[in-house]
XYZ file of C-alpha atoms in Angstrom:
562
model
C 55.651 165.467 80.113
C 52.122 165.132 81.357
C 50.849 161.781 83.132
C 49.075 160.589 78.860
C 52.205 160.917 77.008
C 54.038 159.103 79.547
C 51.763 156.459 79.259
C 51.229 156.337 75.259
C 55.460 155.920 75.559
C 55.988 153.614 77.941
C 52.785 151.366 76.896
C 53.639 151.282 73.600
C 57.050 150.601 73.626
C 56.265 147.508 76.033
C 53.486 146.782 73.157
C 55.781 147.389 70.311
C 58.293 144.799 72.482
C 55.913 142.179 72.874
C 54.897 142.318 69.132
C 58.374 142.360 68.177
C 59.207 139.016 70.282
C 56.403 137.098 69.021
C 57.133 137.852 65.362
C 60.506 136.594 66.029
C 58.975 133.682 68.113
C 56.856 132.534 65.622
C 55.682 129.091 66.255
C 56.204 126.771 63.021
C 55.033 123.566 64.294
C 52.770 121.939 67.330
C 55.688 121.497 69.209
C 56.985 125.202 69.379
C 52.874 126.003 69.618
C 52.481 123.646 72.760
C 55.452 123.450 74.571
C 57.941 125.930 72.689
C 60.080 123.331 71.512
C 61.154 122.342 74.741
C 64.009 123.960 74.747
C 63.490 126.954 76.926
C 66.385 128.096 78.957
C 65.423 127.049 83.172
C 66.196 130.913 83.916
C 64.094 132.261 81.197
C 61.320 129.731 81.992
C 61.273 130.613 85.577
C 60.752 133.950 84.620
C 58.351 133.415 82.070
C 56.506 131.170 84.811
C 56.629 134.135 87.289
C 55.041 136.346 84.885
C 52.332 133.452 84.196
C 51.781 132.967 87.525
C 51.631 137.129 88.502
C 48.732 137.622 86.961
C 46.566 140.942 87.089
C 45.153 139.919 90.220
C 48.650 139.838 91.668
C 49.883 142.859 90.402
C 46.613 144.792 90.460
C 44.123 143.304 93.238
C 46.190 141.621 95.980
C 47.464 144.666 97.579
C 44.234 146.670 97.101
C 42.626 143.762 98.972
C 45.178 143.659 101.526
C 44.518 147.090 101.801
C 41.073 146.888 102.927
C 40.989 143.526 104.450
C 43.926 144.040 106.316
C 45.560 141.040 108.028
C 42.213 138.668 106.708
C 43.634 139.595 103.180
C 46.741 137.263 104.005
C 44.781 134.355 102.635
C 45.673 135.574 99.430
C 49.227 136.112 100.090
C 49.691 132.635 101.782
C 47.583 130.304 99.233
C 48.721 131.394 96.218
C 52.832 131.722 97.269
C 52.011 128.003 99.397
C 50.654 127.176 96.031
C 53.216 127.381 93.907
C 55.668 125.822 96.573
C 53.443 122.937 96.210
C 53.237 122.814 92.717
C 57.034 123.302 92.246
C 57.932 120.521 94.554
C 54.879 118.069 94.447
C 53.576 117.761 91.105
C 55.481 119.414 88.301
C 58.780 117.283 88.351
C 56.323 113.726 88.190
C 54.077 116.147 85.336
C 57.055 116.469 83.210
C 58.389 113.052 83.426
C 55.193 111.806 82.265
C 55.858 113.747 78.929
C 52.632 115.240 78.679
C 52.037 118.766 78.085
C 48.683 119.320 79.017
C 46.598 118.346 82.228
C 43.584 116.710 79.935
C 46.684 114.734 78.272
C 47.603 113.467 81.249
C 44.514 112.452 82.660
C 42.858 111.004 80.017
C 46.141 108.599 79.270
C 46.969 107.834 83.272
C 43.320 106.706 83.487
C 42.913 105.299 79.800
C 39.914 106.850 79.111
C 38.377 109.296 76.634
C 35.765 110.231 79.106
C 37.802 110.970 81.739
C 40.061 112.889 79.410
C 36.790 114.997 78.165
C 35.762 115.906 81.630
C 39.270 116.875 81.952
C 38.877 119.282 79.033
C 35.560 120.537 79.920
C 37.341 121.469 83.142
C 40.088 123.190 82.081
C 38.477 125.308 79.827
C 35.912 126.007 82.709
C 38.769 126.930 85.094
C 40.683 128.759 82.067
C 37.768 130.954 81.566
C 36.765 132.067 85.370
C 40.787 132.903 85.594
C 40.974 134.859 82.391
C 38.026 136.999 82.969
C 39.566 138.948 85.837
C 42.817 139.481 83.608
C 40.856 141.247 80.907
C 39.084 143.299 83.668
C 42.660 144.176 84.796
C 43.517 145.090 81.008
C 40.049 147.586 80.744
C 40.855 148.844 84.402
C 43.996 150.256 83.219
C 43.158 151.516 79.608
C 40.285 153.465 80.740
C 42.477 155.162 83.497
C 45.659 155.954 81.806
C 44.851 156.093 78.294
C 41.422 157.314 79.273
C 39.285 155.077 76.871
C 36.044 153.366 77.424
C 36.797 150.064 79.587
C 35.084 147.814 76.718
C 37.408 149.728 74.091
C 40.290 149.101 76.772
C 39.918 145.110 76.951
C 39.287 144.753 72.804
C 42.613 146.769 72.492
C 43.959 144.194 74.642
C 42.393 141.377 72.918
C 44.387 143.045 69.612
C 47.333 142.388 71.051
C 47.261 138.980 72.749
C 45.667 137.832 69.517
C 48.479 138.902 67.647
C 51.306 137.374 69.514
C 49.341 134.253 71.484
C 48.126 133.123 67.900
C 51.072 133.909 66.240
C 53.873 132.702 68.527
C 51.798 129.933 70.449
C 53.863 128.718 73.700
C 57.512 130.098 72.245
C 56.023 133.677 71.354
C 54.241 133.664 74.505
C 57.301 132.310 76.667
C 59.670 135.083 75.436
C 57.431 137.500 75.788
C 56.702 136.790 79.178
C 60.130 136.762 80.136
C 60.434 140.342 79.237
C 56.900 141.251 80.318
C 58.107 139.934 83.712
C 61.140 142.430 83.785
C 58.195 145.079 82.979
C 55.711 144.349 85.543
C 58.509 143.724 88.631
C 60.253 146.961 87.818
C 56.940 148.746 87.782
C 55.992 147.334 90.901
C 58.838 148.229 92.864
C 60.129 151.412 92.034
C 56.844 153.085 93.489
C 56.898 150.526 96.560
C 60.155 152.249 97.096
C 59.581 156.010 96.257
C 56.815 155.294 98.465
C 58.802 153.850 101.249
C 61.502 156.058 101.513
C 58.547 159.002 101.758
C 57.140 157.764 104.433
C 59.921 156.166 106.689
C 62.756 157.225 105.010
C 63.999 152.965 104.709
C 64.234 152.158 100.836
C 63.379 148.474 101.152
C 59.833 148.319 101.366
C 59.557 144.868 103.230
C 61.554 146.604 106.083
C 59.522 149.747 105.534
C 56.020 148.991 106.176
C 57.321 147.848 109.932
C 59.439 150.844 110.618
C 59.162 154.192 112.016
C 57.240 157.330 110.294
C 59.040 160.694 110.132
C 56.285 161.130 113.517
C 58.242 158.376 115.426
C 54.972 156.105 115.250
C 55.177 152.943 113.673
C 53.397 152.763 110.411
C 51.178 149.466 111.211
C 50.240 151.555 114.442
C 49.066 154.586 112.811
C 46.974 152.577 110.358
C 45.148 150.818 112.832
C 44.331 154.445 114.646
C 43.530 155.907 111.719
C 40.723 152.962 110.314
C 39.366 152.682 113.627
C 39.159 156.303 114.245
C 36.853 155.937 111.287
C 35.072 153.067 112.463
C 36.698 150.375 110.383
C 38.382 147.130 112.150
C 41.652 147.632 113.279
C 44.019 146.453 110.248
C 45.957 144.662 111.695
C 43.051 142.137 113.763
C 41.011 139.677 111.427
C 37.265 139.640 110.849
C 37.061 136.154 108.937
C 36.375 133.053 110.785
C 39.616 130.799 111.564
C 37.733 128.153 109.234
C 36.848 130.646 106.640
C 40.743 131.686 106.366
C 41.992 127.980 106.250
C 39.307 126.747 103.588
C 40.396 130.154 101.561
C 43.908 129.794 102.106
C 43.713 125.948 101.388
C 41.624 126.252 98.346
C 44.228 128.621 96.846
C 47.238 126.442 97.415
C 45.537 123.172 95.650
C 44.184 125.299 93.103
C 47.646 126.411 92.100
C 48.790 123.135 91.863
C 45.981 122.072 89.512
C 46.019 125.120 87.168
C 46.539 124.225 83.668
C 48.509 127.430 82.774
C 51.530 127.049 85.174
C 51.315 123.157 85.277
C 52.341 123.231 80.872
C 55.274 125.868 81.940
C 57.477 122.791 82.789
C 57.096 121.201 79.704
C 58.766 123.887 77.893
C 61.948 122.921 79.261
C 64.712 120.020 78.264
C 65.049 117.808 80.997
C 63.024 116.974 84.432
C 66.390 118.548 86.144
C 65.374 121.685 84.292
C 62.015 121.724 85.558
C 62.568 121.712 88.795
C 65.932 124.819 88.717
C 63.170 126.627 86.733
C 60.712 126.112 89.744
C 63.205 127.603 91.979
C 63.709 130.391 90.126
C 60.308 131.035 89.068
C 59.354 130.795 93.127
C 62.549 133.727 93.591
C 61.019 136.113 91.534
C 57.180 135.574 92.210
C 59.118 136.514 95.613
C 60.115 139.914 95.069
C 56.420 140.644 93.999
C 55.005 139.405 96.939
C 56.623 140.122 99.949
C 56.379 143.901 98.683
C 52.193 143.590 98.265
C 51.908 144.038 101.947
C 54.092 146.984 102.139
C 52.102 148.406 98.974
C 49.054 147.665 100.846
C 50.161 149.667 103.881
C 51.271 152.340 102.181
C 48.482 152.760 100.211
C 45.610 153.198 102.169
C 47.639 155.100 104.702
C 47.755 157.293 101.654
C 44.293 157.073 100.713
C 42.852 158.075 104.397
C 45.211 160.915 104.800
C 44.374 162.231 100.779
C 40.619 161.561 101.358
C 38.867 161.710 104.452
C 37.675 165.335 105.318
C 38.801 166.841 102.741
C 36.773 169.469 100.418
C 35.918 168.086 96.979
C 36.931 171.417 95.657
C 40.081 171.073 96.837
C 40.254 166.942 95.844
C 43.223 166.323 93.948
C 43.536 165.342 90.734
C 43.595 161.692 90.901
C 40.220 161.108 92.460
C 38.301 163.536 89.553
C 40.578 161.311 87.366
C 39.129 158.138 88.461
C 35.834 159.090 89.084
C 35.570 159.250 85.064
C 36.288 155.646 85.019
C 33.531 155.208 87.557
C 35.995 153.095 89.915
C 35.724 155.653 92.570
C 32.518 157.810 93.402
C 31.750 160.942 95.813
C 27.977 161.074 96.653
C 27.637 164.853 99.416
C 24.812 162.642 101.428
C 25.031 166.313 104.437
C 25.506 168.944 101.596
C 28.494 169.979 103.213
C 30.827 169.282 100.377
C 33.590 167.465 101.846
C 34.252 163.973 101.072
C 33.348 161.688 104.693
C 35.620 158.011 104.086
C 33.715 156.356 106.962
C 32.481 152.798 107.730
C 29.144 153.184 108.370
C 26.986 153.271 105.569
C 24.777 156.186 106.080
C 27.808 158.483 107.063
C 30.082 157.037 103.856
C 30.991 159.220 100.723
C 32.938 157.415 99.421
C 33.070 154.525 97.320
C 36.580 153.086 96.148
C 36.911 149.851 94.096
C 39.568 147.775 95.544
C 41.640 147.120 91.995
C 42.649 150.619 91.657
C 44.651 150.251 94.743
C 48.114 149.795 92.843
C 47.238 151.683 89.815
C 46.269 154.713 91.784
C 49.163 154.655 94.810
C 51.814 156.596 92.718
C 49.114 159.157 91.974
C 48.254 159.245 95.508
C 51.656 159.613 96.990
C 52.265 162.269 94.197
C 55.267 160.338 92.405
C 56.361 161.616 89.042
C 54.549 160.955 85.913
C 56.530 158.586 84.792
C 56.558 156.496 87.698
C 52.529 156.555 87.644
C 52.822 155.504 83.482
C 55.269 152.891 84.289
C 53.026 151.588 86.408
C 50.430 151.554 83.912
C 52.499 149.402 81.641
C 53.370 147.052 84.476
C 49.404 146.520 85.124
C 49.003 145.436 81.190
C 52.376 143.088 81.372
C 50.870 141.497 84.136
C 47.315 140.871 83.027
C 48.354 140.009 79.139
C 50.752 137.732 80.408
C 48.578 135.368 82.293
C 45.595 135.434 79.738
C 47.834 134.618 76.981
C 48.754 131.570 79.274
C 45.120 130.819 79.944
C 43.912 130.866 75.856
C 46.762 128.888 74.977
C 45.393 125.863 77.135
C 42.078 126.382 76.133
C 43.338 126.424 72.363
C 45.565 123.454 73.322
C 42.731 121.969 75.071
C 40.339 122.180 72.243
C 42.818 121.199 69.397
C 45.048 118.663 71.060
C 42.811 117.152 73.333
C 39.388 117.210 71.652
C 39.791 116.860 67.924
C 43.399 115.449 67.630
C 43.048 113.139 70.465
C 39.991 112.472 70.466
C 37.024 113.531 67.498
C 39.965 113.689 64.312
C 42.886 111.716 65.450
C 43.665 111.546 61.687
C 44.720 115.306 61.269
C 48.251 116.569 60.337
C 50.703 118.666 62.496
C 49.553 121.248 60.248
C 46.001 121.057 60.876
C 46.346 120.731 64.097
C 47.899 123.819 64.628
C 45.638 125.566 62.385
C 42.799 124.401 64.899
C 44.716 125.530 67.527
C 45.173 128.920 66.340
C 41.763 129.128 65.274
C 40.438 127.720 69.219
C 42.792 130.807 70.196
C 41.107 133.352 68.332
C 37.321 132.188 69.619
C 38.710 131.987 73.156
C 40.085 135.565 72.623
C 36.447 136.949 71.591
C 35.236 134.682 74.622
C 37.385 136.202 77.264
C 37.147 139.420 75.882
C 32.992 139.275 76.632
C 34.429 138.061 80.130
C 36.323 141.007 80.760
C 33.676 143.627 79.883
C 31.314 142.303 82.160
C 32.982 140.067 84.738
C 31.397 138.576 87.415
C 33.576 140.310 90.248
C 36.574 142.028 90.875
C 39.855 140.507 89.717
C 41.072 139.454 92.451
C 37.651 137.893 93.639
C 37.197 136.007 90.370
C 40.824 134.542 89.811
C 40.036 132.981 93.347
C 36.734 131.306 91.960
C 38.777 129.974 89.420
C 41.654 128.561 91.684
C 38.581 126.778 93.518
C 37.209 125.514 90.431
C 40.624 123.928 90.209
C 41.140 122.383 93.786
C 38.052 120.824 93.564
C 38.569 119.020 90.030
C 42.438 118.720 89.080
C 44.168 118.582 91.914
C 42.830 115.110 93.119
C 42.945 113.703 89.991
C 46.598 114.725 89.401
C 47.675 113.744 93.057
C 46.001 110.229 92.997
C 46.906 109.344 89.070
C 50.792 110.120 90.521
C 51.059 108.347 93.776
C 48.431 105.581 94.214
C 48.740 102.955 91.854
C 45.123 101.539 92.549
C 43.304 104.809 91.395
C 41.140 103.868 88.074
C 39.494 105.915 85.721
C 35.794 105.508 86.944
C 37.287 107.395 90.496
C 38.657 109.958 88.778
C 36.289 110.917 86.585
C 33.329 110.852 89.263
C 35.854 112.140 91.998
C 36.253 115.495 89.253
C 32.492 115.553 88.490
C 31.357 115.503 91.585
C 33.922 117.986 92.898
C 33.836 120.753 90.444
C 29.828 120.690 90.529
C 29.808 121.263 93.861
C 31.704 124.088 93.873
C 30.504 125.531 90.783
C 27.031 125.688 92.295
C 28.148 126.764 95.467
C 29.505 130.082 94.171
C 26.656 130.271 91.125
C 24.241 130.647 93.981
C 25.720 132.899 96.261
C 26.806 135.441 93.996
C 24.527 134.926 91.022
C 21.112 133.224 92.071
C 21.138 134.769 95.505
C 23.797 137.379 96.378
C 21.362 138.598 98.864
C 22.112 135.678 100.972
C 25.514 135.864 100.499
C 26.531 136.300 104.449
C 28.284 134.350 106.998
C 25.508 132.704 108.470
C 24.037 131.070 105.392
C 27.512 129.733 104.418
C 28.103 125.991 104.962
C 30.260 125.532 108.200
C 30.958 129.123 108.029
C 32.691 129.028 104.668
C 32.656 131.475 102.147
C 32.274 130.907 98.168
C 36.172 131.982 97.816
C 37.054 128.841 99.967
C 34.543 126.255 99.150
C 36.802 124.702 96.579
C 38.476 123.322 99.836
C 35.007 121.052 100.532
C 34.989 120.688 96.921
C 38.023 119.053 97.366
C 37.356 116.650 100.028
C 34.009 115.618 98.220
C 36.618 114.443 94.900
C 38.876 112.907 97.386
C 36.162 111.173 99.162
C 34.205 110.204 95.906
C 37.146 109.071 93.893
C 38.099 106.640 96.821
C 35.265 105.043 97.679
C 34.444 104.589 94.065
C 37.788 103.571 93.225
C 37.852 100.773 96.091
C 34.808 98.856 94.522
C 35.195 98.701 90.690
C 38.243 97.418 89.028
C 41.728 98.189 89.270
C 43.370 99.548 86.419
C 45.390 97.606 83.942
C 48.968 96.542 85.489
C 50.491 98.695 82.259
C 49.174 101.510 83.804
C 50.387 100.597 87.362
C 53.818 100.185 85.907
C 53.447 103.319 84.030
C 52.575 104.738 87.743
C 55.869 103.497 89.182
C 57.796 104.687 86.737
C 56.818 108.331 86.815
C 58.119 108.851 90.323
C 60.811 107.026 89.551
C 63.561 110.610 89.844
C 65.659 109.339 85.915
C 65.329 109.714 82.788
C 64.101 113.522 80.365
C 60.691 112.834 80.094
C 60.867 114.424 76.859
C 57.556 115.968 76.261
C 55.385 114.508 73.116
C 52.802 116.181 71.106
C 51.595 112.683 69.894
């Protein structure tokens, strides 16, 4: 069968899985909506968490932009796996034993204070809405390749079907099908990674691989760097970025995972605290597999891509790159005439031009794998970016009907009501992020980061101080998150909206870029909560108890929708 019917099969029967789950999921109360009941099983939540947390930009972007960054792309690697480590061991356990299951919940009740809870909403829908718009990128990225539809008709088809079963099932149709949308996207990522491997060393483990021996006795990381540099690219194995740069990046991802609403309401969905924590572990064993294969992916790729691409005849291209070029993700402009595509890093001798999310998608094609290999990955791509936004609209849904009206504007509505307005917040958010994904403001990978700084620089200081300093009052938080998240925001509105121009190293603040600015973000909250914490009035000695007692390691913590 040819590369489309593959694709129809494999993509639909994931789709026609996915639907099936979530009308057997169906959520019948806020409870199941929210938090699934909390009953989840640690195992199947740590799976479900993994697919949360391996969002399009994991499956699609990381390697692509390992691939062309070389060892600078790292940051990515190291923030967001150093992320979830912290997350896993530093906040989530205290999280759930506070019994709330949403980050605005928490905040505005650990600093008794509707305003503090409303910038807390404001922020997570803010965050929740930079993050989704690279997954429904990821979703029209793949459609208009593999099922070769318009990318706008590509990301509605996907807002069909995340409608249908985030609506539907809320948090229990969601969790179930992310648990098997995680088995889809991990076995699509692999079994290329090692088809791909065992091509091109002949070692099946693609970890070991990308370090080993060619069938031309030269090690692969060797003959990548000769071949980029022949073409005038940095060796890829040095590192252009600034050592600041790379630790405000790297930093900014790590404390932006451990403030993102998605993940952080994954623990809730569990029995006990004791649950929560065996469900990090295993969620932080399967994000594993993913990503100590993305570098090998990444090697293999553009080792792939040089030797496919650069001097070779367009007549005699093969059929991948005609394939993509319909999709507009990779161009050929003949600048001599001579009709052979030049891959080169200087701009006036270039022919090329590659986007850096088609990386994954494209490397079966590239390495010539079976058809089925190239569909499977296809419906891994989908898996991974419906996963995550379904994650994302069901905390701005939450967000909007839990934390605004019920908690706030209509605390007199009924369970029912409420998750009638939570449904309802879903389908608006759906639209929203659909508009996102049609024209987003980046590639995936580039805009998921924007939303992890969004994050360090507003939740995690309010989460870290409301757990482990007592003396930390509302009026800190809320101008520590202010403060924070509008200095980020109009860090990276400027450089690559107002002025993308300027948008260089040496018009960066100490050298660092708008991916890692959420790190200074950071320090401003920190800084501002403090100092205005120290000199206006401690909060009430309830809440200090109430402080004590969440790190004290007993009791369920049974989550509560009211």
């Amino acid at each position: 069968m040819d590369v489309m019917t593959w694709t129809y099969l494999l993509v639909g029967a994931s789709f026609a899985l996915y639907i099936g789950i979530a009308v057997w999921a169906r959520a019948g109360s806020t409870a199941e909506y929210y938090i699934a009941g909390g009953g989840v099983p640690p195992i199947a939540n740590g799976m479900a968490t993994a697919a949360d947390w391996m969002s399009a930009a994991s499956f699609i972007s990381m390697a692509g932009l390992i691939a062309f960054m070389g060892r600078d792309g790292s940051v990515y690697l190291m923030g967001w796996t150093g992320g979830y480590v912290l997350l896993a061991l530093l906040l989530a356990p205290y999280l759930r034993k506070f019994g709330k299951f949403t980050v605005p919940d928490f905040v505005g009740d650990r600093y008794y204070s509707q305003t503090a809870r409303m910038v807390a909403v404001v922020c997570a829908i803010f965050v929740s809405f930079t993050y989704v718009a690279g997954q429904m990128r990821g979703v029209g990225i793949v459609f208009s390749r593999f099922l070769e539809v318009d990318i706008t008709l590509g990301v509605v088809i996907g807002m069909a079907l995340v409608f249908f079963y985030a609506v539907l099932g809320g948090m229990k149709g969601i969790t179930y099908t992310q648990v098997a949308q995680y088995c889809v996207l991990i076995f699509a990522y692999m079994v290329p990674a090692i088809f791909i491997s065992l091509l091109l060393t002949g070692n099946p483990v693609p970890q070991l691989g990308f370090g080993s021996q060619g069938a031309d006795g030269v090690y692969l990381l060797d003959k990548l760097d000769g071949l980029v540099t022949e073409l005038g690219f940095t060796a890829y194995t040095a590192g252009v970025k600034s050592t600041i740069d790379v630790f405000c990046i790297t930093l900014a991802l790590m404390v932006g995972t451990a403030g993102l609403p998605h993940v952080i309401v994954r623990f809730f969905t569990v029995p006990r605290v004791r649950d929560a924590r065996i469900s990090a572990g295993w969620a932080l064993l399967f994000i594993a597999i993913l990503y100590t294969t993305a570098p090998a992916i990444a090697t293999f790729a553009r080792v792939n891509l040089i030797d496919t691409v650069s001097g070779q005849p367009y007549a005699e291209a093969p059929g991948w790159i005609k394939s993509w070029e319909k999709t507009g993700l990779i161009a050929w402009e003949d600048k001599n005439g001579d009709a052979v595509m030049q891959y080169n890093a200087a701009p006036d001798l270039n022919e090329m031009t590659i986007d850096r999310d088609i990386m994954v998608l494209a490397n079966p094609e590239i390495a010539q794998l079976p058809n089925w290999v190239i569909a499977l990955v296809a419906a891994g791509g989908l898996a991974a970016a419906l996963s995550t936004a379904a994650g994302l609209l069901l905390v701005i849904s939450t967000s909007i009907s839990h934390d605004l009206l019920k908690k706030t504007l209509m605390p007199g509505i009924t369970d029912k009501q409420e998750l009638l307005f939570a449904r309802i917040a879903a389908a608006v958010a759906i639209g929203i992020a659909g508009s996102l994904g049609i024209h987003p403001p980046g590639f995936v990978a580039q805009v998921v980061a924007f939303a992890f700084g969004l994050a360090a620089s507003s939740f995690f200081p309010a989460i870290i101080l409301g757990i482990f300093w007592r003396r930390m009052n509302k009026e800190g938080a809320i101008a520590g998150m202010v403060s924070g998240i509008s200095l980020t925001a109009a860090y990276i509105i400027y450089f690559k909206f107002i002025d993308p121009a300027s948008n260089v190293a040496d018009n960066w603040f100490l050298g660092i870029s708008p991916e890692g600015i959420g790190s200074v973000g950071m320090v401003v909250n920190f800084g501002v909560s403090f100092a205005v914490a120290a000199v206006t009035k401690a909060p009430p000695q309830t809440i200090q108890e109430l402080v004590e007692n969440i790190r004290v390691p007993r009791g369920a913590g049974a989550a509560v929708a009211h």
